Amino acid sequence: MEISRHVRAILTFVETVDKGSFAACARQLGISTAAVSKNIAGLEQALGVRLLNRTTRRLTLTEEGNAFIHQARIALNALEGAVDTLVAQKAQISGHVRISTSSAFGRIHILPVLPGMTEQYPALTVEMDFDDRVTDIIKEGYDLAVRGGRIVDSSLVSRSVCRMNMVLVASPAYLDRYGIPANPQALSNHRLITRRFLGGRVSPWGFRNQDGSYSVLEPEGNILTVSAPEALVDAALLDYGIAQVGVHNAFDHLQSGKLKIVLYGQHDPGNYEMVIQYPHRALIAPRVKVVVDYLLNAFRDDRKLTINYEELEQFRG
């Protein structure tokens, strides 16, 4: 099986898995369903293993197929990166870059820096999807994603942006009316604003105890529950109650005095981070690399993302 047929067969295999059927793959590649079947059968014969289990209703990867597809994606991405590298040597950085990010972070931290990037790379175009769900970067065709939370190990490359400290905040007017809680137990007498994730779970609040142990509060009797993190800040500004928010979302209002931090030193800031992730590639495409590097440099200059937790004590109520 010569090299050209290898590449064609591997591409057919990956597209079939991504699209879910021979027919969908055939439409994507502009070939016949029979050609798709022949390419994959030839690949399996060359490898000496079955990659796909075929039934009348669905295709499923075998154990060998599941292992092979990860290597196949790396190989195809390396070829794409090599082509992009050669093109970049002859012309300015150009092309289209698809970014997946959350609504709040994308609007507040990414959009403002895009004009500068476009000025530096005028032949580069950007498509940005604001979506709070966790996307499958490879399957959905994104070049990179900017994500926050507890980042688990994956086959993706992760470039750290910042640590995401959480704090409990309330407006001065609310604290004047209801008082400043002295300990986590006092929260039972307060109006709590909570966040419910897309999966239905309410975000818990963590606390450090005097003996060094850690405890978790599942907010009950909350006055308001929202799904968007920026809405937590908006509700706190309206004197609604106490909310657990990311420092990067509340920083401007902490500086202006419109919000105050409560239970500083007792509330645990969490183990969250913001990262840029992109598919593992032997050669990252130049159009993607310049976007990743530009965003990382811009984020390093963003005070909202880089302030240390110890500096936040000045904003306590």
PDB file of C-alpha atoms in Angstrom:
ATOM      1  CA  MET A   1       0.000   0.000   0.000  1.00  0.00           C
ATOM      2  CA  GLU A   2       1.939   3.043  -1.231  1.00  0.00           C
ATOM      3  CA  ILE A   3       2.160   6.300   0.743  1.00  0.00           C
ATOM      4  CA  SER A   4      -0.512   8.176  -1.235  1.00  0.00           C
ATOM      5  CA  ARG A   5      -3.016   5.380  -0.677  1.00  0.00           C
ATOM      6  CA  HIS A   6      -2.052   5.258   3.001  1.00  0.00           C
ATOM      7  CA  VAL A   7      -2.874   8.929   3.449  1.00  0.00           C
ATOM      8  CA  ARG A   8      -6.127   8.653   1.486  1.00  0.00           C
ATOM      9  CA  ALA A   9      -7.210   5.621   3.492  1.00  0.00           C
ATOM     10  CA  ILE A  10      -6.318   7.199   6.847  1.00  0.00           C
ATOM     11  CA  LEU A  11      -8.202  10.386   5.925  1.00  0.00           C
ATOM     12  CA  THR A  12     -11.225   8.286   4.922  1.00  0.00           C
ATOM     13  CA  PHE A  13     -11.085   6.394   8.221  1.00  0.00           C
ATOM     14  CA  VAL A  14     -10.918   9.564  10.350  1.00  0.00           C
ATOM     15  CA  GLU A  15     -13.722  11.275   8.429  1.00  0.00           C
ATOM     16  CA  THR A  16     -15.908   8.166   8.718  1.00  0.00           C
ATOM     17  CA  VAL A  17     -15.477   8.102  12.503  1.00  0.00           C
ATOM     18  CA  ASP A  18     -16.148  11.844  12.788  1.00  0.00           C
ATOM     19  CA  LYS A  19     -19.207  11.782  10.526  1.00  0.00           C
ATOM     20  CA  GLY A  20     -20.579   8.512  11.881  1.00  0.00           C
ATOM     21  CA  SER A  21     -21.262   6.713   8.612  1.00  0.00           C
ATOM     22  CA  PHE A  22     -19.805   5.739   5.254  1.00  0.00           C
ATOM     23  CA  ALA A  23     -22.420   7.819   3.443  1.00  0.00           C
ATOM     24  CA  ALA A  24     -21.694  11.004   5.415  1.00  0.00           C
ATOM     25  CA  CYS A  25     -17.958  10.518   4.875  1.00  0.00           C
ATOM     26  CA  ALA A  26     -18.516  10.029   1.148  1.00  0.00           C
ATOM     27  CA  ARG A  27     -20.445  13.312   0.931  1.00  0.00           C
ATOM     28  CA  GLN A  28     -17.712  15.127   2.847  1.00  0.00           C
ATOM     29  CA  LEU A  29     -14.885  13.809   0.653  1.00  0.00           C
ATOM     30  CA  GLY A  30     -16.839  13.881  -2.637  1.00  0.00           C
ATOM     31  CA  ILE A  31     -16.383  10.178  -3.343  1.00  0.00           C
ATOM     32  CA  SER A  32     -18.703   7.184  -3.488  1.00  0.00           C
ATOM     33  CA  THR A  33     -19.771   5.120  -0.492  1.00  0.00           C
ATOM     34  CA  ALA A  34     -18.186   2.120  -2.153  1.00  0.00           C
ATOM     35  CA  ALA A  35     -14.857   3.978  -2.342  1.00  0.00           C
ATOM     36  CA  VAL A  36     -15.088   4.776   1.374  1.00  0.00           C
ATOM     37  CA  SER A  37     -15.673   1.115   2.189  1.00  0.00           C
ATOM     38  CA  LYS A  38     -12.822   0.039  -0.094  1.00  0.00           C
ATOM     39  CA  ASN A  39     -10.368   2.544   1.443  1.00  0.00           C
ATOM     40  CA  ILE A  40     -11.104   1.441   4.994  1.00  0.00           C
ATOM     41  CA  ALA A  41     -11.033  -2.248   4.093  1.00  0.00           C
ATOM     42  CA  GLY A  42      -7.654  -1.720   2.409  1.00  0.00           C
ATOM     43  CA  LEU A  43      -6.332   0.072   5.487  1.00  0.00           C
ATOM     44  CA  GLU A  44      -7.484  -2.724   7.765  1.00  0.00           C
ATOM     45  CA  GLN A  45      -5.863  -5.285   5.470  1.00  0.00           C
ATOM     46  CA  ALA A  46      -2.585  -3.343   5.427  1.00  0.00           C
ATOM     47  CA  LEU A  47      -2.585  -3.027   9.226  1.00  0.00           C
ATOM     48  CA  GLY A  48      -3.740  -6.582   9.805  1.00  0.00           C
ATOM     49  CA  VAL A  49      -6.451  -5.560  12.309  1.00  0.00           C
ATOM     50  CA  ARG A  50     -10.115  -4.602  12.223  1.00  0.00           C
ATOM     51  CA  LEU A  51     -10.617  -0.909  12.988  1.00  0.00           C
ATOM     52  CA  LEU A  52     -14.410  -0.654  12.779  1.00  0.00           C
ATOM     53  CA  ASN A  53     -17.252  -2.931  13.742  1.00  0.00           C
ATOM     54  CA  ARG A  54     -20.021  -2.489  11.177  1.00  0.00           C
ATOM     55  CA  THR A  55     -23.707  -3.165  11.726  1.00  0.00           C
ATOM     56  CA  THR A  56     -26.723  -2.084   9.732  1.00  0.00           C
ATOM     57  CA  ARG A  57     -27.372   0.727  12.192  1.00  0.00           C
ATOM     58  CA  ARG A  58     -24.031   2.020  13.402  1.00  0.00           C
ATOM     59  CA  LEU A  59     -20.264   1.957  13.261  1.00  0.00           C
ATOM     60  CA  THR A  60     -18.178   1.462  16.392  1.00  0.00           C
ATOM     61  CA  LEU A  61     -14.447   1.566  16.901  1.00  0.00           C
ATOM     62  CA  THR A  62     -12.660  -1.592  17.917  1.00  0.00           C
ATOM     63  CA  GLU A  63     -10.040  -1.382  20.655  1.00  0.00           C
ATOM     64  CA  GLU A  64      -7.362  -1.273  17.949  1.00  0.00           C
ATOM     65  CA  GLY A  65      -9.335   1.323  16.006  1.00  0.00           C
ATOM     66  CA  ASN A  66      -9.653   3.559  19.064  1.00  0.00           C
ATOM     67  CA  ALA A  67      -5.891   3.439  19.610  1.00  0.00           C
ATOM     68  CA  PHE A  68      -5.137   3.989  15.926  1.00  0.00           C
ATOM     69  CA  ILE A  69      -7.393   7.024  15.427  1.00  0.00           C
ATOM     70  CA  HIS A  70      -5.453   9.105  17.964  1.00  0.00           C
ATOM     71  CA  GLN A  71      -2.232   8.452  16.061  1.00  0.00           C
ATOM     72  CA  ALA A  72      -4.006   9.045  12.751  1.00  0.00           C
ATOM     73  CA  ARG A  73      -5.182  12.497  13.860  1.00  0.00           C
ATOM     74  CA  ILE A  74      -1.642  13.434  14.896  1.00  0.00           C
ATOM     75  CA  ALA A  75      -0.312  12.284  11.528  1.00  0.00           C
ATOM     76  CA  LEU A  76      -2.899  14.232   9.520  1.00  0.00           C
ATOM     77  CA  ASN A  77      -2.418  17.354  11.649  1.00  0.00           C
ATOM     78  CA  ALA A  78       1.352  17.084  11.135  1.00  0.00           C
ATOM     79  CA  LEU A  79       0.841  17.020   7.364  1.00  0.00           C
ATOM     80  CA  GLU A  80      -1.514  20.007   7.560  1.00  0.00           C
ATOM     81  CA  GLY A  81       0.985  21.876   9.714  1.00  0.00           C
ATOM     82  CA  ALA A  82       3.812  21.109   7.298  1.00  0.00           C
ATOM     83  CA  VAL A  83       1.818  22.507   4.384  1.00  0.00           C
ATOM     84  CA  ASP A  84       0.892  25.625   6.380  1.00  0.00           C
ATOM     85  CA  THR A  85       4.546  26.111   7.337  1.00  0.00           C
ATOM     86  CA  LEU A  86       5.666  26.013   3.716  1.00  0.00           C
ATOM     87  CA  VAL A  87       2.945  28.441   2.719  1.00  0.00           C
ATOM     88  CA  ALA A  88       3.911  30.784   5.553  1.00  0.00           C
ATOM     89  CA  GLN A  89       7.462  30.924   4.235  1.00  0.00           C
ATOM     90  CA  LYS A  90       6.175  32.383   0.978  1.00  0.00           C
ATOM     91  CA  ALA A  91       3.471  34.709   2.274  1.00  0.00           C
ATOM     92  CA  GLN A  92       2.284  36.535   5.343  1.00  0.00           C
ATOM     93  CA  ILE A  93       0.373  34.706   8.064  1.00  0.00           C
ATOM     94  CA  SER A  94      -3.129  34.142   6.761  1.00  0.00           C
ATOM     95  CA  GLY A  95      -6.069  31.853   7.146  1.00  0.00           C
ATOM     96  CA  HIS A  96      -9.085  31.272   9.352  1.00  0.00           C
ATOM     97  CA  VAL A  97      -8.930  30.358  13.053  1.00  0.00           C
ATOM     98  CA  ARG A  98     -11.911  28.939  14.957  1.00  0.00           C
ATOM     99  CA  ILE A  99     -12.001  29.581  18.708  1.00  0.00           C
ATOM    100  CA  SER A 100     -14.339  28.088  21.305  1.00  0.00           C
ATOM    101  CA  THR A 101     -14.743  29.993  24.579  1.00  0.00           C
ATOM    102  CA  SER A 102     -17.289  30.846  27.246  1.00  0.00           C
ATOM    103  CA  SER A 103     -19.565  33.821  26.742  1.00  0.00           C
ATOM    104  CA  ALA A 104     -18.305  35.879  29.664  1.00  0.00           C
ATOM    105  CA  PHE A 105     -14.579  35.308  29.185  1.00  0.00           C
ATOM    106  CA  GLY A 106     -14.745  35.718  25.429  1.00  0.00           C
ATOM    107  CA  ARG A 107     -16.671  38.967  25.602  1.00  0.00           C
ATOM    108  CA  ILE A 108     -14.656  40.552  28.433  1.00  0.00           C
ATOM    109  CA  HIS A 109     -11.123  39.304  27.802  1.00  0.00           C
ATOM    110  CA  ILE A 110     -10.755  38.089  24.199  1.00  0.00           C
ATOM    111  CA  LEU A 111     -12.851  40.454  22.076  1.00  0.00           C
ATOM    112  CA  PRO A 112     -11.041  43.613  23.310  1.00  0.00           C
ATOM    113  CA  VAL A 113      -7.636  42.296  22.147  1.00  0.00           C
ATOM    114  CA  LEU A 114      -8.731  41.073  18.712  1.00  0.00           C
ATOM    115  CA  PRO A 115      -8.428  44.477  16.956  1.00  0.00           C
ATOM    116  CA  GLY A 116      -4.750  44.648  17.871  1.00  0.00           C
ATOM    117  CA  MET A 117      -4.177  41.130  16.614  1.00  0.00           C
ATOM    118  CA  THR A 118      -5.985  41.866  13.354  1.00  0.00           C
ATOM    119  CA  GLU A 119      -3.840  44.957  12.867  1.00  0.00           C
ATOM    120  CA  GLN A 120      -0.702  42.856  13.297  1.00  0.00           C
ATOM    121  CA  TYR A 121      -2.007  40.015  11.103  1.00  0.00           C
ATOM    122  CA  PRO A 122      -4.427  41.638   8.620  1.00  0.00           C
ATOM    123  CA  ALA A 123      -4.789  38.486   6.495  1.00  0.00           C
ATOM    124  CA  LEU A 124      -5.984  36.473   9.487  1.00  0.00           C
ATOM    125  CA  THR A 125      -9.704  35.949  10.126  1.00  0.00           C
ATOM    126  CA  VAL A 126     -11.219  34.719  13.382  1.00  0.00           C
ATOM    127  CA  GLU A 127     -14.432  32.881  14.157  1.00  0.00           C
ATOM    128  CA  MET A 128     -15.337  32.732  17.852  1.00  0.00           C
ATOM    129  CA  ASP A 129     -18.132  30.623  19.329  1.00  0.00           C
ATOM    130  CA  PHE A 130     -19.415  31.675  22.744  1.00  0.00           C
ATOM    131  CA  ASP A 131     -20.541  28.443  24.379  1.00  0.00           C
ATOM    132  CA  ASP A 132     -20.371  27.502  28.068  1.00  0.00           C
ATOM    133  CA  ARG A 133     -20.529  23.761  27.366  1.00  0.00           C
ATOM    134  CA  VAL A 134     -17.352  21.705  27.065  1.00  0.00           C
ATOM    135  CA  THR A 135     -16.776  21.253  23.352  1.00  0.00           C
ATOM    136  CA  ASP A 136     -14.981  18.455  21.538  1.00  0.00           C
ATOM    137  CA  ILE A 137     -12.326  20.583  19.836  1.00  0.00           C
ATOM    138  CA  ILE A 138     -11.209  17.990  17.323  1.00  0.00           C
ATOM    139  CA  LYS A 139     -14.584  16.570  16.356  1.00  0.00           C
ATOM    140  CA  GLU A 140     -16.232  19.988  16.087  1.00  0.00           C
ATOM    141  CA  GLY A 141     -13.425  21.477  14.030  1.00  0.00           C
ATOM    142  CA  TYR A 142     -12.047  24.123  16.409  1.00  0.00           C
ATOM    143  CA  ASP A 143      -8.423  25.220  16.214  1.00  0.00           C
ATOM    144  CA  LEU A 144      -8.279  26.148  19.889  1.00  0.00           C
ATOM    145  CA  ALA A 145     -10.411  26.645  22.981  1.00  0.00           C
ATOM    146  CA  VAL A 146     -10.093  28.957  25.975  1.00  0.00           C
ATOM    147  CA  ARG A 147     -11.493  27.115  28.978  1.00  0.00           C
ATOM    148  CA  GLY A 148     -11.757  27.616  32.710  1.00  0.00           C
ATOM    149  CA  GLY A 149     -12.313  25.299  35.660  1.00  0.00           C
ATOM    150  CA  ARG A 150     -10.593  22.175  36.924  1.00  0.00           C
ATOM    151  CA  ILE A 151      -8.697  21.115  33.817  1.00  0.00           C
ATOM    152  CA  VAL A 152      -8.275  17.363  33.514  1.00  0.00           C
ATOM    153  CA  ASP A 153      -5.483  15.653  31.637  1.00  0.00           C
ATOM    154  CA  SER A 154      -6.302  15.056  28.006  1.00  0.00           C
ATOM    155  CA  SER A 155      -4.734  14.493  24.623  1.00  0.00           C
ATOM    156  CA  LEU A 156      -4.878  18.266  24.060  1.00  0.00           C
ATOM    157  CA  VAL A 157      -2.025  20.689  24.564  1.00  0.00           C
ATOM    158  CA  SER A 158      -2.841  23.042  27.482  1.00  0.00           C
ATOM    159  CA  ARG A 159      -1.171  26.448  27.861  1.00  0.00           C
ATOM    160  CA  SER A 160      -1.862  28.064  31.214  1.00  0.00           C
ATOM    161  CA  VAL A 161      -3.413  31.542  31.161  1.00  0.00           C
ATOM    162  CA  CYS A 162      -3.973  32.210  34.850  1.00  0.00           C
ATOM    163  CA  ARG A 163      -5.216  30.878  38.153  1.00  0.00           C
ATOM    164  CA  MET A 164      -8.910  31.629  38.658  1.00  0.00           C
ATOM    165  CA  ASN A 165      -9.455  32.644  42.277  1.00  0.00           C
ATOM    166  CA  MET A 166     -13.002  32.604  43.634  1.00  0.00           C
ATOM    167  CA  VAL A 167     -14.284  35.032  46.292  1.00  0.00           C
ATOM    168  CA  LEU A 168     -17.542  35.725  48.105  1.00  0.00           C
ATOM    169  CA  VAL A 169     -18.822  39.242  47.410  1.00  0.00           C
ATOM    170  CA  ALA A 170     -21.715  41.501  48.311  1.00  0.00           C
ATOM    171  CA  SER A 171     -22.544  45.166  47.854  1.00  0.00           C
ATOM    172  CA  PRO A 172     -21.901  47.676  50.671  1.00  0.00           C
ATOM    173  CA  ALA A 173     -25.641  48.420  50.776  1.00  0.00           C
ATOM    174  CA  TYR A 174     -26.458  44.755  51.323  1.00  0.00           C
ATOM    175  CA  LEU A 175     -23.819  44.411  54.063  1.00  0.00           C
ATOM    176  CA  ASP A 176     -25.077  47.560  55.789  1.00  0.00           C
ATOM    177  CA  ARG A 177     -28.562  46.042  55.896  1.00  0.00           C
ATOM    178  CA  TYR A 178     -27.799  42.411  56.768  1.00  0.00           C
ATOM    179  CA  GLY A 179     -24.372  42.653  58.401  1.00  0.00           C
ATOM    180  CA  ILE A 180     -21.003  41.128  57.550  1.00  0.00           C
ATOM    181  CA  PRO A 181     -20.882  37.359  58.207  1.00  0.00           C
ATOM    182  CA  ALA A 182     -18.133  36.452  60.687  1.00  0.00           C
ATOM    183  CA  ASN A 183     -17.917  32.766  59.757  1.00  0.00           C
ATOM    184  CA  PRO A 184     -19.435  30.287  57.279  1.00  0.00           C
ATOM    185  CA  GLN A 185     -22.150  29.297  59.754  1.00  0.00           C
ATOM    186  CA  ALA A 186     -23.456  32.882  59.686  1.00  0.00           C
ATOM    187  CA  LEU A 187     -24.350  32.463  56.008  1.00  0.00           C
ATOM    188  CA  SER A 188     -27.532  30.656  57.063  1.00  0.00           C
ATOM    189  CA  ASN A 189     -28.878  34.092  58.011  1.00  0.00           C
ATOM    190  CA  HIS A 190     -28.027  35.654  54.661  1.00  0.00           C
ATOM    191  CA  ARG A 191     -29.457  35.832  51.151  1.00  0.00           C
ATOM    192  CA  LEU A 192     -27.316  33.668  48.908  1.00  0.00           C
ATOM    193  CA  ILE A 193     -26.922  33.907  45.134  1.00  0.00           C
ATOM    194  CA  THR A 194     -25.834  30.611  43.577  1.00  0.00           C
ATOM    195  CA  ARG A 195     -24.863  29.251  40.195  1.00  0.00           C
ATOM    196  CA  ARG A 196     -26.317  26.141  38.610  1.00  0.00           C
ATOM    197  CA  PHE A 197     -24.124  24.487  35.974  1.00  0.00           C
ATOM    198  CA  LEU A 198     -25.523  23.221  32.673  1.00  0.00           C
ATOM    199  CA  GLY A 199     -25.512  19.697  34.120  1.00  0.00           C
ATOM    200  CA  GLY A 200     -27.892  20.771  36.886  1.00  0.00           C
ATOM    201  CA  ARG A 201     -25.452  20.834  39.823  1.00  0.00           C
ATOM    202  CA  VAL A 202     -25.283  23.919  42.051  1.00  0.00           C
ATOM    203  CA  SER A 203     -21.732  25.186  42.513  1.00  0.00           C
ATOM    204  CA  PRO A 204     -20.598  24.434  46.110  1.00  0.00           C
ATOM    205  CA  TRP A 205     -18.726  26.882  48.333  1.00  0.00           C
ATOM    206  CA  GLY A 206     -15.511  25.700  49.999  1.00  0.00           C
ATOM    207  CA  PHE A 207     -14.039  26.914  53.286  1.00  0.00           C
ATOM    208  CA  ARG A 208     -10.777  26.532  55.199  1.00  0.00           C
ATOM    209  CA  ASN A 209     -11.309  25.662  58.865  1.00  0.00           C
ATOM    210  CA  GLN A 210      -9.113  26.856  61.730  1.00  0.00           C
ATOM    211  CA  ASP A 211      -7.743  23.350  62.255  1.00  0.00           C
ATOM    212  CA  GLY A 212      -6.556  23.255  58.647  1.00  0.00           C
ATOM    213  CA  SER A 213      -9.354  21.023  57.398  1.00  0.00           C
ATOM    214  CA  TYR A 214     -11.584  21.794  54.451  1.00  0.00           C
ATOM    215  CA  SER A 215     -15.381  21.932  54.429  1.00  0.00           C
ATOM    216  CA  VAL A 216     -17.939  22.388  51.689  1.00  0.00           C
ATOM    217  CA  LEU A 217     -21.198  24.306  51.898  1.00  0.00           C
ATOM    218  CA  GLU A 218     -24.005  23.307  49.574  1.00  0.00           C
ATOM    219  CA  PRO A 219     -25.890  26.635  49.520  1.00  0.00           C
ATOM    220  CA  GLU A 220     -29.464  26.127  50.679  1.00  0.00           C
ATOM    221  CA  GLY A 221     -32.310  28.574  50.942  1.00  0.00           C
ATOM    222  CA  ASN A 222     -30.691  30.633  48.227  1.00  0.00           C
ATOM    223  CA  ILE A 223     -32.605  33.698  47.125  1.00  0.00           C
ATOM    224  CA  LEU A 224     -31.531  33.449  43.485  1.00  0.00           C
ATOM    225  CA  THR A 225     -29.941  30.841  41.206  1.00  0.00           C
ATOM    226  CA  VAL A 226     -28.451  31.709  37.812  1.00  0.00           C
ATOM    227  CA  SER A 227     -26.503  29.821  35.149  1.00  0.00           C
ATOM    228  CA  ALA A 228     -24.185  32.540  33.797  1.00  0.00           C
ATOM    229  CA  PRO A 229     -21.162  33.550  35.953  1.00  0.00           C
ATOM    230  CA  GLU A 230     -21.449  37.211  34.972  1.00  0.00           C
ATOM    231  CA  ALA A 231     -25.065  37.220  36.220  1.00  0.00           C
ATOM    232  CA  LEU A 232     -23.763  36.442  39.728  1.00  0.00           C
ATOM    233  CA  VAL A 233     -21.838  39.725  39.693  1.00  0.00           C
ATOM    234  CA  ASP A 234     -24.827  41.623  38.285  1.00  0.00           C
ATOM    235  CA  ALA A 235     -27.104  40.284  41.027  1.00  0.00           C
ATOM    236  CA  ALA A 236     -24.635  41.174  43.776  1.00  0.00           C
ATOM    237  CA  LEU A 237     -24.388  44.722  42.395  1.00  0.00           C
ATOM    238  CA  LEU A 238     -28.178  44.955  42.712  1.00  0.00           C
ATOM    239  CA  ASP A 239     -27.894  44.358  46.500  1.00  0.00           C
ATOM    240  CA  TYR A 240     -29.476  40.923  46.041  1.00  0.00           C
ATOM    241  CA  GLY A 241     -27.162  39.027  48.388  1.00  0.00           C
ATOM    242  CA  ILE A 242     -23.813  37.232  48.682  1.00  0.00           C
ATOM    243  CA  ALA A 243     -22.398  35.474  45.609  1.00  0.00           C
ATOM    244  CA  GLN A 244     -19.366  33.331  44.860  1.00  0.00           C
ATOM    245  CA  VAL A 245     -17.670  34.818  41.800  1.00  0.00           C
ATOM    246  CA  GLY A 246     -14.420  34.683  39.883  1.00  0.00           C
ATOM    247  CA  VAL A 247     -12.084  37.569  40.714  1.00  0.00           C
ATOM    248  CA  HIS A 248     -11.619  38.309  37.009  1.00  0.00           C
ATOM    249  CA  ASN A 249     -15.378  38.920  36.672  1.00  0.00           C
ATOM    250  CA  ALA A 250     -15.649  41.152  39.759  1.00  0.00           C
ATOM    251  CA  PHE A 251     -12.310  42.975  39.758  1.00  0.00           C
ATOM    252  CA  ASP A 252     -13.507  46.301  38.332  1.00  0.00           C
ATOM    253  CA  HIS A 253     -16.311  46.474  40.905  1.00  0.00           C
ATOM    254  CA  LEU A 254     -13.950  45.577  43.754  1.00  0.00           C
ATOM    255  CA  GLN A 255     -11.665  48.408  42.705  1.00  0.00           C
ATOM    256  CA  SER A 256     -14.537  50.889  42.531  1.00  0.00           C
ATOM    257  CA  GLY A 257     -15.886  49.798  45.917  1.00  0.00           C
ATOM    258  CA  LYS A 258     -19.230  48.657  44.498  1.00  0.00           C
ATOM    259  CA  LEU A 259     -18.520  45.150  45.806  1.00  0.00           C
ATOM    260  CA  LYS A 260     -16.763  43.940  48.960  1.00  0.00           C
ATOM    261  CA  ILE A 261     -15.210  40.563  49.741  1.00  0.00           C
ATOM    262  CA  VAL A 262     -16.607  38.671  52.729  1.00  0.00           C
ATOM    263  CA  LEU A 263     -15.066  35.798  54.696  1.00  0.00           C
ATOM    264  CA  TYR A 264     -11.661  36.542  53.184  1.00  0.00           C
ATOM    265  CA  GLY A 265      -9.158  33.978  54.468  1.00  0.00           C
ATOM    266  CA  GLN A 266     -11.936  31.563  55.435  1.00  0.00           C
ATOM    267  CA  HIS A 267     -13.498  31.054  52.023  1.00  0.00           C
ATOM    268  CA  ASP A 268     -11.334  28.825  49.822  1.00  0.00           C
ATOM    269  CA  PRO A 269     -10.453  30.349  46.423  1.00  0.00           C
ATOM    270  CA  GLY A 270     -10.572  26.925  44.778  1.00  0.00           C
ATOM    271  CA  ASN A 271      -8.251  25.083  42.453  1.00  0.00           C
ATOM    272  CA  TYR A 272      -9.339  26.532  39.129  1.00  0.00           C
ATOM    273  CA  GLU A 273      -7.361  27.748  36.154  1.00  0.00           C
ATOM    274  CA  MET A 274      -7.875  29.207  32.714  1.00  0.00           C
ATOM    275  CA  VAL A 275      -6.059  27.551  29.825  1.00  0.00           C
ATOM    276  CA  ILE A 276      -5.734  27.698  26.057  1.00  0.00           C
ATOM    277  CA  GLN A 277      -6.090  24.218  24.582  1.00  0.00           C
ATOM    278  CA  TYR A 278      -5.452  22.969  21.072  1.00  0.00           C
ATOM    279  CA  PRO A 279      -4.996  19.559  19.439  1.00  0.00           C
ATOM    280  CA  HIS A 280      -1.634  17.910  19.915  1.00  0.00           C
ATOM    281  CA  ARG A 281       0.275  18.486  16.719  1.00  0.00           C
ATOM    282  CA  ALA A 282       3.797  17.649  15.726  1.00  0.00           C
ATOM    283  CA  LEU A 283       3.756  20.948  13.828  1.00  0.00           C
ATOM    284  CA  ILE A 284       1.188  23.535  14.916  1.00  0.00           C
ATOM    285  CA  ALA A 285      -0.145  25.577  11.989  1.00  0.00           C
ATOM    286  CA  PRO A 286       1.397  29.092  11.890  1.00  0.00           C
ATOM    287  CA  ARG A 287      -2.065  30.714  11.770  1.00  0.00           C
ATOM    288  CA  VAL A 288      -2.952  28.966  15.064  1.00  0.00           C
ATOM    289  CA  LYS A 289       0.425  29.538  16.706  1.00  0.00           C
ATOM    290  CA  VAL A 290       0.343  33.315  16.251  1.00  0.00           C
ATOM    291  CA  VAL A 291      -3.162  33.478  17.764  1.00  0.00           C
ATOM    292  CA  VAL A 292      -2.145  31.374  20.780  1.00  0.00           C
ATOM    293  CA  ASP A 293       1.005  33.444  21.362  1.00  0.00           C
ATOM    294  CA  TYR A 294      -0.811  36.756  20.894  1.00  0.00           C
ATOM    295  CA  LEU A 295      -3.574  35.820  23.349  1.00  0.00           C
ATOM    296  CA  LEU A 296      -1.125  34.557  25.971  1.00  0.00           C
ATOM    297  CA  ASN A 297       0.845  37.822  25.795  1.00  0.00           C
ATOM    298  CA  ALA A 298      -2.337  39.880  26.025  1.00  0.00           C
ATOM    299  CA  PHE A 299      -3.599  37.905  29.015  1.00  0.00           C
ATOM    300  CA  ARG A 300      -0.304  38.452  30.863  1.00  0.00           C
ATOM    301  CA  ASP A 301      -0.957  42.197  30.695  1.00  0.00           C
ATOM    302  CA  ASP A 302      -4.549  41.834  31.976  1.00  0.00           C
ATOM    303  CA  ARG A 303      -4.592  42.865  35.643  1.00  0.00           C
ATOM    304  CA  LYS A 304      -7.933  41.134  36.188  1.00  0.00           C
ATOM    305  CA  LEU A 305      -6.297  37.813  35.371  1.00  0.00           C
ATOM    306  CA  THR A 306      -2.958  38.241  37.120  1.00  0.00           C
ATOM    307  CA  ILE A 307      -3.743  39.771  40.548  1.00  0.00           C
ATOM    308  CA  ASN A 308      -2.560  37.575  43.412  1.00  0.00           C
ATOM    309  CA  TYR A 309      -5.017  36.300  45.996  1.00  0.00           C
ATOM    310  CA  GLU A 310      -3.050  37.963  48.821  1.00  0.00           C
ATOM    311  CA  GLU A 311      -3.640  41.376  47.213  1.00  0.00           C
ATOM    312  CA  LEU A 312      -7.400  40.952  47.498  1.00  0.00           C
ATOM    313  CA  GLU A 313      -7.485  41.542  51.264  1.00  0.00           C
ATOM    314  CA  GLN A 314      -7.700  45.287  50.598  1.00  0.00           C
ATOM    315  CA  PHE A 315     -11.191  44.725  49.154  1.00  0.00           C
ATOM    316  CA  ARG A 316     -12.710  42.923  52.141  1.00  0.00           C
ATOM    317  CA  GLY A 317     -15.875  44.218  53.754  1.00  0.00           C
TER     318      GLY A 317
END
